[in-house]
mmCIF file of C-alpha atoms and ligand atoms in Angstrom:
data_model
loop_
_atom_site.group_PDB
_atom_site.id
_atom_site.type_symbol
_atom_site.label_atom_id
_atom_site.label_comp_id
_atom_site.label_asym_id
_atom_site.label_seq_id
_atom_site.Cartn_x
_atom_site.Cartn_y
_atom_site.Cartn_z
ATOM 1 C CA MET A 15 -90.592 54.431 18.051
ATOM 2 C CA ARG A 16 -91.001 53.307 14.439
ATOM 3 C CA HIS A 17 -88.611 52.720 11.573
ATOM 4 C CA LEU A 18 -89.509 53.005 7.892
ATOM 5 C CA LEU A 19 -87.679 50.214 6.121
ATOM 6 C CA THR A 20 -90.065 48.702 3.572
ATOM 7 C CA LEU A 21 -93.718 49.805 4.129
ATOM 8 C CA VAL A 22 -94.593 46.112 4.639
ATOM 9 C CA GLU A 23 -94.611 46.936 8.331
ATOM 10 C CA TYR A 24 -97.220 49.711 7.876
ATOM 11 C CA GLU A 25 -101.000 49.364 7.966
ATOM 12 C CA PRO A 26 -103.028 50.860 5.092
ATOM 13 C CA HIS A 27 -104.530 53.500 7.412
ATOM 14 C CA GLU A 28 -101.024 54.608 8.470
ATOM 15 C CA ILE A 29 -99.931 55.016 4.849
ATOM 16 C CA GLU A 30 -103.083 56.998 4.081
ATOM 17 C CA TYR A 31 -102.471 59.166 7.127
ATOM 18 C CA ILE A 32 -98.878 59.932 6.007
ATOM 19 C CA LEU A 33 -100.180 60.820 2.532
ATOM 20 C CA ARG A 34 -102.825 63.127 3.993
ATOM 21 C CA ILE A 35 -100.153 64.908 6.047
ATOM 22 C CA ALA A 36 -98.047 65.225 2.868
ATOM 23 C CA ARG A 37 -100.970 66.741 0.972
ATOM 24 C CA ASP A 38 -101.545 69.202 3.777
ATOM 25 C CA PHE A 39 -97.843 70.171 3.852
ATOM 26 C CA LYS A 40 -97.931 70.641 0.082
ATOM 27 C CA SER A 41 -100.953 72.937 0.072
ATOM 28 C CA ARG A 42 -99.436 75.014 2.873
ATOM 29 C CA TYR A 43 -96.132 75.177 0.985
ATOM 30 C CA LEU A 44 -97.898 76.345 -2.185
ATOM 31 C CA ALA A 45 -99.739 78.972 -0.118
ATOM 32 C CA GLY A 46 -96.371 80.321 1.071
ATOM 33 C CA GLU A 47 -96.160 78.511 4.430
ATOM 34 C CA VAL A 48 -92.742 77.027 3.737
ATOM 35 C CA TYR A 49 -91.211 77.191 7.209
ATOM 36 C CA LEU A 50 -93.134 75.148 9.779
ATOM 37 C CA PRO A 51 -90.560 74.445 12.489
ATOM 38 C CA ILE A 52 -92.407 71.672 14.319
ATOM 39 C CA LEU A 53 -89.131 69.766 14.764
ATOM 40 C CA GLN A 54 -86.942 72.749 15.565
ATOM 41 C CA GLY A 55 -83.523 71.884 16.896
ATOM 42 C CA GLU A 56 -83.679 68.182 16.020
ATOM 43 C CA VAL A 57 -80.818 66.654 14.047
ATOM 44 C CA VAL A 58 -81.218 64.177 11.195
ATOM 45 C CA LEU A 59 -78.275 62.191 9.865
ATOM 46 C CA LEU A 60 -78.232 61.316 6.178
ATOM 47 C CA TYR A 61 -75.925 58.328 5.709
ATOM 48 C CA PHE A 62 -75.440 57.586 1.997
ATOM 49 C CA GLU A 63 -73.420 54.700 0.535
ATOM 50 C CA LYS A 64 -74.567 55.568 -3.034
ATOM 51 C CA PRO A 65 -75.117 58.774 -5.031
ATOM 52 C CA SER A 66 -78.422 60.631 -4.874
ATOM 53 C CA THR A 67 -79.975 63.822 -6.180
ATOM 54 C CA ARG A 68 -83.697 63.710 -5.285
ATOM 55 C CA THR A 69 -83.582 61.713 -2.077
ATOM 56 C CA ARG A 70 -80.712 63.633 -0.554
ATOM 57 C CA LEU A 71 -82.064 67.048 -1.556
ATOM 58 C CA SER A 72 -85.723 66.377 -0.764
ATOM 59 C CA LEU A 73 -84.845 65.057 2.703
ATOM 60 C CA THR A 74 -82.547 68.042 3.265
ATOM 61 C CA ALA A 75 -85.170 70.575 2.130
ATOM 62 C CA ALA A 76 -87.901 68.819 4.119
ATOM 63 C CA ALA A 77 -85.801 68.798 7.288
ATOM 64 C CA ALA A 78 -84.823 72.463 6.864
ATOM 65 C CA GLN A 79 -88.453 73.488 6.404
ATOM 66 C CA LEU A 80 -89.370 71.693 9.649
ATOM 67 C CA GLY A 81 -86.579 73.509 11.511
ATOM 68 C CA MET A 82 -84.213 70.531 11.680
ATOM 69 C CA HIS A 83 -80.489 70.455 11.164
ATOM 70 C CA VAL A 84 -79.105 67.978 8.613
ATOM 71 C CA VAL A 85 -75.761 66.186 8.718
ATOM 72 C CA TYR A 86 -74.839 64.410 5.472
ATOM 73 C CA THR A 87 -72.174 61.760 5.580
ATOM 74 C CA THR A 88 -70.791 58.780 3.701
ATOM 75 C CA PRO A 89 -69.127 55.684 5.168
ATOM 76 C CA GLU A 90 -65.739 56.944 3.912
ATOM 77 C CA GLU A 91 -66.001 59.928 6.267
ATOM 78 C CA LEU A 92 -66.894 57.886 9.336
ATOM 79 C CA GLN A 93 -64.844 55.457 11.397
ATOM 80 C CA ILE A 94 -66.837 52.767 9.564
ATOM 81 C CA SER A 95 -64.127 53.128 6.907
ATOM 82 C CA ARG A 96 -61.603 52.008 9.517
ATOM 83 C CA GLY A 97 -63.592 49.039 10.715
ATOM 84 C CA GLU A 98 -65.995 50.414 13.328
ATOM 85 C CA GLY A 99 -69.192 48.387 13.066
ATOM 86 C CA ILE A 100 -72.702 49.556 12.182
ATOM 87 C CA ALA A 101 -73.913 48.465 15.619
ATOM 88 C CA ASP A 102 -71.517 50.705 17.560
ATOM 89 C CA THR A 103 -72.029 53.547 15.085
ATOM 90 C CA MET A 104 -75.803 53.436 15.539
ATOM 91 C CA ARG A 105 -75.569 53.321 19.316
ATOM 92 C CA VAL A 106 -73.499 56.504 19.187
ATOM 93 C CA VAL A 107 -75.636 58.272 16.541
ATOM 94 C CA SER A 108 -78.746 57.506 18.607
ATOM 95 C CA ARG A 109 -77.297 59.744 21.346
ATOM 96 C CA TYR A 110 -76.984 62.765 19.019
ATOM 97 C CA ALA A 111 -79.676 62.644 16.355
ATOM 98 C CA ALA A 112 -83.471 62.299 16.223
ATOM 99 C CA ALA A 113 -83.500 60.160 13.053
ATOM 100 C CA VAL A 114 -81.240 58.558 10.440
ATOM 101 C CA ALA A 115 -82.068 58.271 6.746
ATOM 102 C CA ALA A 116 -79.755 55.774 5.057
ATOM 103 C CA ARG A 117 -79.112 54.763 1.450
ATOM 104 C CA VAL A 118 -77.332 51.429 1.456
ATOM 105 C CA GLN A 119 -75.898 48.828 -0.901
ATOM 106 C CA ARG A 120 -77.446 45.913 0.993
ATOM 107 C CA HIS A 121 -80.877 46.046 2.613
ATOM 108 C CA GLU A 122 -79.490 43.954 5.498
ATOM 109 C CA THR A 123 -77.408 46.976 6.549
ATOM 110 C CA LEU A 124 -80.628 48.908 7.243
ATOM 111 C CA GLU A 125 -81.987 46.018 9.270
ATOM 112 C CA GLU A 126 -78.795 45.955 11.303
ATOM 113 C CA MET A 127 -78.956 49.730 11.774
ATOM 114 C CA ALA A 128 -82.528 49.452 13.020
ATOM 115 C CA ARG A 129 -81.619 46.653 15.460
ATOM 116 C CA HIS A 130 -79.020 48.832 17.157
ATOM 117 C CA SER A 131 -80.805 52.157 16.988
ATOM 118 C CA SER A 132 -83.019 53.880 19.514
ATOM 119 C CA ILE A 133 -84.069 56.495 16.920
ATOM 120 C CA PRO A 134 -86.095 55.947 13.711
ATOM 121 C CA VAL A 135 -84.167 54.555 10.738
ATOM 122 C CA ILE A 136 -85.609 55.616 7.358
ATOM 123 C CA ASN A 137 -84.779 53.713 4.167
ATOM 124 C CA ALA A 138 -83.493 56.239 1.629
ATOM 125 C CA LEU A 139 -83.112 53.367 -0.919
ATOM 126 C CA SER A 140 -81.608 49.915 -0.684
ATOM 127 C CA ASP A 141 -81.007 47.236 -3.295
ATOM 128 C CA LYS A 142 -84.455 45.806 -2.439
ATOM 129 C CA HIS A 143 -86.772 48.675 -1.482
ATOM 130 C CA HIS A 144 -87.424 52.377 -2.060
ATOM 131 C CA PRO A 145 -90.373 53.250 0.189
ATOM 132 C CA LEU A 146 -89.928 57.052 0.105
ATOM 133 C CA GLN A 147 -90.297 56.915 -3.678
ATOM 134 C CA ALA A 148 -93.472 54.825 -3.442
ATOM 135 C CA LEU A 149 -95.025 57.296 -0.992
ATOM 136 C CA ALA A 150 -94.314 60.250 -3.297
ATOM 137 C CA ASP A 151 -95.692 58.278 -6.246
ATOM 138 C CA ALA A 152 -98.898 57.453 -4.377
ATOM 139 C CA LEU A 153 -99.318 61.177 -3.654
ATOM 140 C CA THR A 154 -98.759 62.006 -7.339
ATOM 141 C CA LEU A 155 -101.287 59.382 -8.440
ATOM 142 C CA TRP A 156 -103.779 60.631 -5.855
ATOM 143 C CA GLU A 157 -103.452 64.187 -7.204
ATOM 144 C CA ARG A 158 -103.658 63.114 -10.833
ATOM 145 C CA SER A 159 -106.473 60.562 -10.599
ATOM 146 C CA GLY A 160 -108.397 61.825 -7.570
ATOM 147 C CA LYS A 161 -108.046 58.352 -6.020
ATOM 148 C CA LEU A 162 -105.846 56.876 -3.328
ATOM 149 C CA ARG A 163 -107.334 53.398 -3.666
ATOM 150 C CA GLY A 164 -108.060 51.347 -6.764
ATOM 151 C CA ILE A 165 -105.276 52.732 -8.963
ATOM 152 C CA LYS A 166 -104.229 50.588 -11.945
ATOM 153 C CA LEU A 167 -100.482 50.785 -12.533
ATOM 154 C CA ALA A 168 -98.329 48.978 -15.100
ATOM 155 C CA PHE A 169 -94.604 48.831 -14.326
ATOM 156 C CA LEU A 170 -92.557 47.942 -17.410
ATOM 157 C CA GLY A 171 -88.961 46.755 -17.436
ATOM 158 C CA ASP A 172 -86.839 45.669 -14.465
ATOM 159 C CA VAL A 173 -89.694 44.251 -12.411
ATOM 160 C CA SER A 174 -87.199 42.870 -9.877
ATOM 161 C CA ASN A 175 -85.872 46.225 -8.732
ATOM 162 C CA ASN A 176 -86.336 48.294 -5.569
ATOM 163 C CA VAL A 177 -88.824 50.757 -7.091
ATOM 164 C CA ALA A 178 -91.023 48.044 -8.643
ATOM 165 C CA THR A 179 -91.027 46.165 -5.328
ATOM 166 C CA SER A 180 -92.009 49.228 -3.290
ATOM 167 C CA LEU A 181 -94.795 50.096 -5.757
ATOM 168 C CA ALA A 182 -96.115 46.532 -5.454
ATOM 169 C CA ILE A 183 -96.050 46.833 -1.660
ATOM 170 C CA ILE A 184 -97.843 50.186 -1.499
ATOM 171 C CA GLY A 185 -100.273 48.889 -4.127
ATOM 172 C CA ALA A 186 -101.091 45.860 -1.965
ATOM 173 C CA LYS A 187 -101.716 48.192 0.979
ATOM 174 C CA LEU A 188 -103.931 50.604 -0.965
ATOM 175 C CA GLY A 189 -105.952 48.144 -3.041
ATOM 176 C CA TRP A 190 -104.272 48.815 -6.388
ATOM 177 C CA GLU A 191 -103.904 46.615 -9.442
ATOM 178 C CA VAL A 192 -100.161 46.457 -10.058
ATOM 179 C CA ARG A 193 -99.119 44.749 -13.295
ATOM 180 C CA LEU A 194 -95.385 44.035 -13.249
ATOM 181 C CA ILE A 195 -94.538 43.582 -16.921
ATOM 182 C CA GLY A 196 -91.115 42.207 -17.802
ATOM 183 C CA PRO A 197 -89.183 39.034 -18.674
ATOM 184 C CA LYS A 198 -89.867 35.893 -16.622
ATOM 185 C CA GLN A 199 -86.250 35.753 -15.419
ATOM 186 C CA LEU A 200 -86.958 38.816 -13.274
ATOM 187 C CA TRP A 201 -90.260 37.730 -11.716
ATOM 188 C CA SER A 202 -90.541 37.062 -7.998
ATOM 189 C CA ALA A 203 -93.130 34.554 -6.810
ATOM 190 C CA LYS A 204 -91.883 35.336 -3.295
ATOM 191 C CA LEU A 205 -93.027 38.958 -3.581
ATOM 192 C CA VAL A 206 -96.526 38.013 -4.758
ATOM 193 C CA ASP A 207 -96.780 35.466 -1.908
ATOM 194 C CA ALA A 208 -95.576 37.973 0.659
ATOM 195 C CA LEU A 209 -98.229 40.467 -0.447
ATOM 196 C CA SER A 210 -101.106 38.012 -0.788
ATOM 197 C CA GLU A 211 -102.456 38.583 2.727
ATOM 198 C CA ASP A 212 -102.526 42.378 2.333
ATOM 199 C CA ALA A 213 -103.993 42.019 -1.165
ATOM 200 C CA ALA A 214 -106.781 39.753 0.080
ATOM 201 C CA LYS A 215 -107.702 42.373 2.708
ATOM 202 C CA THR A 216 -107.627 45.403 0.415
ATOM 203 C CA GLY A 217 -108.817 43.837 -2.848
ATOM 204 C CA ALA A 218 -105.442 44.561 -4.484
ATOM 205 C CA SER A 219 -104.181 42.481 -7.378
ATOM 206 C CA ILE A 220 -100.431 42.187 -7.849
ATOM 207 C CA TYR A 221 -99.160 40.064 -10.735
ATOM 208 C CA PHE A 222 -96.321 39.565 -13.174
ATOM 209 C CA SER A 223 -96.782 39.399 -16.936
ATOM 210 C CA GLU A 224 -94.538 39.148 -19.974
ATOM 211 C CA SER A 225 -97.011 40.809 -22.282
ATOM 212 C CA ILE A 226 -96.874 44.511 -23.128
ATOM 213 C CA ASP A 227 -100.545 44.216 -24.140
ATOM 214 C CA ASP A 228 -101.261 44.251 -20.393
ATOM 215 C CA VAL A 229 -100.688 48.017 -20.261
ATOM 216 C CA ALA A 230 -104.233 48.454 -21.633
ATOM 217 C CA GLY A 231 -106.575 50.472 -19.435
ATOM 218 C CA VAL A 232 -104.157 51.567 -16.693
ATOM 219 C CA ASP A 233 -104.001 54.939 -14.901
ATOM 220 C CA CYS A 234 -100.236 54.946 -15.120
ATOM 221 C CA VAL A 235 -97.344 53.432 -17.054
ATOM 222 C CA TYR A 236 -94.255 53.427 -14.830
ATOM 223 C CA THR A 237 -90.678 52.525 -15.627
ATOM 224 C CA ASP A 238 -87.214 52.768 -14.090
ATOM 225 C CA VAL A 239 -83.644 52.218 -15.261
ATOM 226 C CA TRP A 240 -82.713 48.764 -16.534
ATOM 227 C CA VAL A 241 -79.488 48.749 -14.523
ATOM 228 C CA SER A 242 -79.911 49.877 -10.926
ATOM 229 C CA MET A 243 -77.042 51.100 -8.757
ATOM 230 C CA GLY A 244 -75.022 48.099 -7.628
ATOM 231 C CA PHE A 245 -76.135 45.902 -10.566
ATOM 232 C CA GLU A 246 -73.617 47.204 -13.104
ATOM 233 C CA ALA A 247 -72.071 43.741 -13.587
ATOM 234 C CA GLU A 248 -75.380 42.600 -15.117
ATOM 235 C CA ALA A 249 -75.690 45.607 -17.463
ATOM 236 C CA ALA A 250 -75.209 43.811 -20.795
ATOM 237 C CA GLU A 251 -77.613 40.993 -19.918
ATOM 238 C CA ARG A 252 -80.244 43.446 -18.530
ATOM 239 C CA LYS A 253 -80.160 45.584 -21.672
ATOM 240 C CA ARG A 254 -80.570 42.519 -23.878
ATOM 241 C CA LEU A 255 -83.469 41.181 -21.812
ATOM 242 C CA LEU A 256 -85.266 44.483 -21.329
ATOM 243 C CA GLY A 257 -84.949 46.001 -24.826
ATOM 244 C CA PRO A 258 -88.524 44.994 -25.803
ATOM 245 C CA TYR A 259 -89.966 46.754 -22.740
ATOM 246 C CA GLN A 260 -89.048 50.348 -23.567
ATOM 247 C CA VAL A 261 -91.909 52.790 -22.877
ATOM 248 C CA SER A 262 -92.482 54.397 -26.280
ATOM 249 C CA GLN A 263 -95.383 56.466 -27.651
ATOM 250 C CA ARG A 264 -96.786 53.209 -29.009
ATOM 251 C CA VAL A 265 -96.878 51.733 -25.497
ATOM 252 C CA MET A 266 -98.592 54.892 -24.185
ATOM 253 C CA GLU A 267 -101.181 54.585 -26.961
ATOM 254 C CA MET A 268 -101.762 50.940 -26.032
ATOM 255 C CA ALA A 269 -102.240 52.004 -22.411
ATOM 256 C CA GLY A 270 -105.088 54.328 -23.382
ATOM 257 C CA LYS A 271 -105.851 58.029 -23.124
ATOM 258 C CA ARG A 272 -106.165 58.126 -19.341
ATOM 259 C CA ALA A 273 -102.661 56.814 -18.616
ATOM 260 C CA ILE A 274 -99.945 59.118 -17.345
ATOM 261 C CA PHE A 275 -96.237 58.307 -17.558
ATOM 262 C CA MET A 276 -94.169 57.989 -14.376
ATOM 263 C CA HIS A 277 -90.479 57.429 -13.625
ATOM 264 C CA CYS A 278 -88.649 57.808 -10.314
ATOM 265 C CA LEU A 279 -85.628 59.364 -12.112
ATOM 266 C CA PRO A 280 -82.794 59.494 -12.984
ATOM 267 C CA ALA A 281 -83.849 58.308 -16.454
ATOM 268 C CA ARG A 282 -81.833 56.978 -19.365
ATOM 269 C CA ARG A 283 -83.650 58.330 -22.373
ATOM 270 C CA GLY A 284 -83.528 55.912 -25.304
ATOM 271 C CA GLU A 285 -83.265 52.911 -22.965
ATOM 272 C CA GLU A 286 -86.235 52.320 -20.643
ATOM 273 C CA VAL A 287 -88.116 55.377 -21.955
ATOM 274 C CA ALA A 288 -88.269 57.247 -25.251
ATOM 275 C CA ASP A 289 -87.416 60.937 -25.084
ATOM 276 C CA ASP A 290 -90.796 62.055 -26.459
ATOM 277 C CA VAL A 291 -92.637 60.139 -23.712
ATOM 278 C CA ILE A 292 -90.722 61.564 -20.759
ATOM 279 C CA GLU A 293 -90.919 65.048 -22.317
ATOM 280 C CA GLY A 294 -94.544 64.597 -23.418
ATOM 281 C CA SER A 295 -97.708 66.102 -21.936
ATOM 282 C CA ARG A 296 -98.624 62.881 -20.106
ATOM 283 C CA SER A 297 -95.366 62.775 -18.175
ATOM 284 C CA ALA A 298 -95.716 63.328 -14.396
ATOM 285 C CA VAL A 299 -92.026 62.908 -13.570
ATOM 286 C CA TRP A 300 -91.380 66.447 -12.275
ATOM 287 C CA ASP A 301 -94.419 66.264 -9.999
ATOM 288 C CA GLN A 302 -93.097 62.976 -8.655
ATOM 289 C CA ALA A 303 -89.746 64.592 -7.890
ATOM 290 C CA GLU A 304 -91.450 67.578 -6.226
ATOM 291 C CA ASN A 305 -93.636 65.306 -4.141
ATOM 292 C CA ARG A 306 -90.566 63.622 -2.680
ATOM 293 C CA MET A 307 -90.112 66.760 -0.545
ATOM 294 C CA HIS A 308 -93.700 66.903 0.719
ATOM 295 C CA THR A 309 -93.803 63.200 1.548
ATOM 296 C CA ALA A 310 -90.384 63.449 3.252
ATOM 297 C CA LYS A 311 -91.844 66.158 5.509
ATOM 298 C CA ALA A 312 -94.810 63.928 6.282
ATOM 299 C CA VAL A 313 -92.522 61.008 7.139
ATOM 300 C CA PHE A 314 -90.449 63.141 9.531
ATOM 301 C CA ALA A 315 -93.600 64.519 11.147
ATOM 302 C CA TYR A 316 -95.182 61.052 11.438
ATOM 303 C CA LEU A 317 -92.109 59.369 12.916
ATOM 304 C CA LEU A 318 -90.886 62.180 15.138
ATOM 305 C CA ARG A 319 -94.164 63.828 16.251
ATOM 306 C CA PRO A 320 -96.515 60.837 16.413
HETATM 307 N N1 CP B 7 -85.626 58.832 -7.356
HETATM 308 C C1 CP B 7 -84.524 58.888 -6.576
HETATM 309 O O1 CP B 7 -84.455 58.294 -5.490
HETATM 310 O O2 CP B 7 -83.528 59.656 -7.077
HETATM 311 P P1 CP B 7 -82.056 59.867 -6.473
HETATM 312 O O3 CP B 7 -81.289 58.613 -6.720
HETATM 313 O O4 CP B 7 -81.520 61.047 -7.215
HETATM 314 O O5 CP B 7 -82.201 60.137 -4.998
HETATM 315 N N1 NVA B 8 -83.714 51.454 -9.325
HETATM 316 C C1 NVA B 8 -82.875 52.627 -9.276
HETATM 317 C C2 NVA B 8 -83.577 53.733 -8.575
HETATM 318 C C3 NVA B 8 -82.819 55.015 -8.445
HETATM 319 C C4 NVA B 8 -83.575 56.061 -7.722
HETATM 320 C C5 NVA B 8 -81.568 52.283 -8.575
HETATM 321 O O1 NVA B 8 -81.603 51.617 -7.531
HETATM 322 O O2 NVA B 8 -80.504 52.679 -9.078
#
């Protein structure tokens, strides 16, 4: 039984295998094979401590297409709100459901869930990681560039956030060059250290930079909001620090003709990205959102029908 908490715990061949399953699900879906009930009758619990559009809906659609039944809940609706612990909750849920996908304020909550669970726990976003997003983004980049390995990606802006971290991790696993471009205050030497072993094996290069000039020659310019959920207290400081890192047409021109624009969404136009970039012909954001569903199906299939 496996969990999916960060992707650090996955081997490159496992990630590639999940992405191949996702590609297969997608081509079947586009050919009209929407309903493939390989997990008929199984129940998946979605436990969400924060709002969500894409993650909640893509997991729900994916589960429905595989024949599963979805229960969505928040802590307020469970006895957790009255003091029942995560440990007892997970021991009970493990008796009813086949998997839990959880979006949590603190990553440690997911780790505690996993410790007390006998069913797979899937990270549907935490303050530190967003592995389902990184999987969908790898699929999008594979489709757009024809490559799974050797992608060059520049992430501009809040290089300390969950999405940037998960892209760095999947990049280390798949031999990418990931340039995390943002102010020094947000760099993490710990992340680069933690990925150095994987990077040495795969030929990946993961590094931080302050210079927007480093977007030159990439396959993809990626950004995300400057103020992630749960970081609202730092909003004023983040906006001040990150102002120079907005992805504008000028940045896309510096990146070169080949570069596409990516964003996990939701976006704040006029902050981390200019409206004409996200709406422009190089924007892949709707494909990314669509691919969340196909990769969610692959994750369910991989974890529940190994
Ligand atoms: N990209 C993403 O995870 O979006 P939601 O917050 O809408 O789920
Ligand atoms: N970094 C963002 C991603 C939202 C999908 C957040 O955590 O709010």
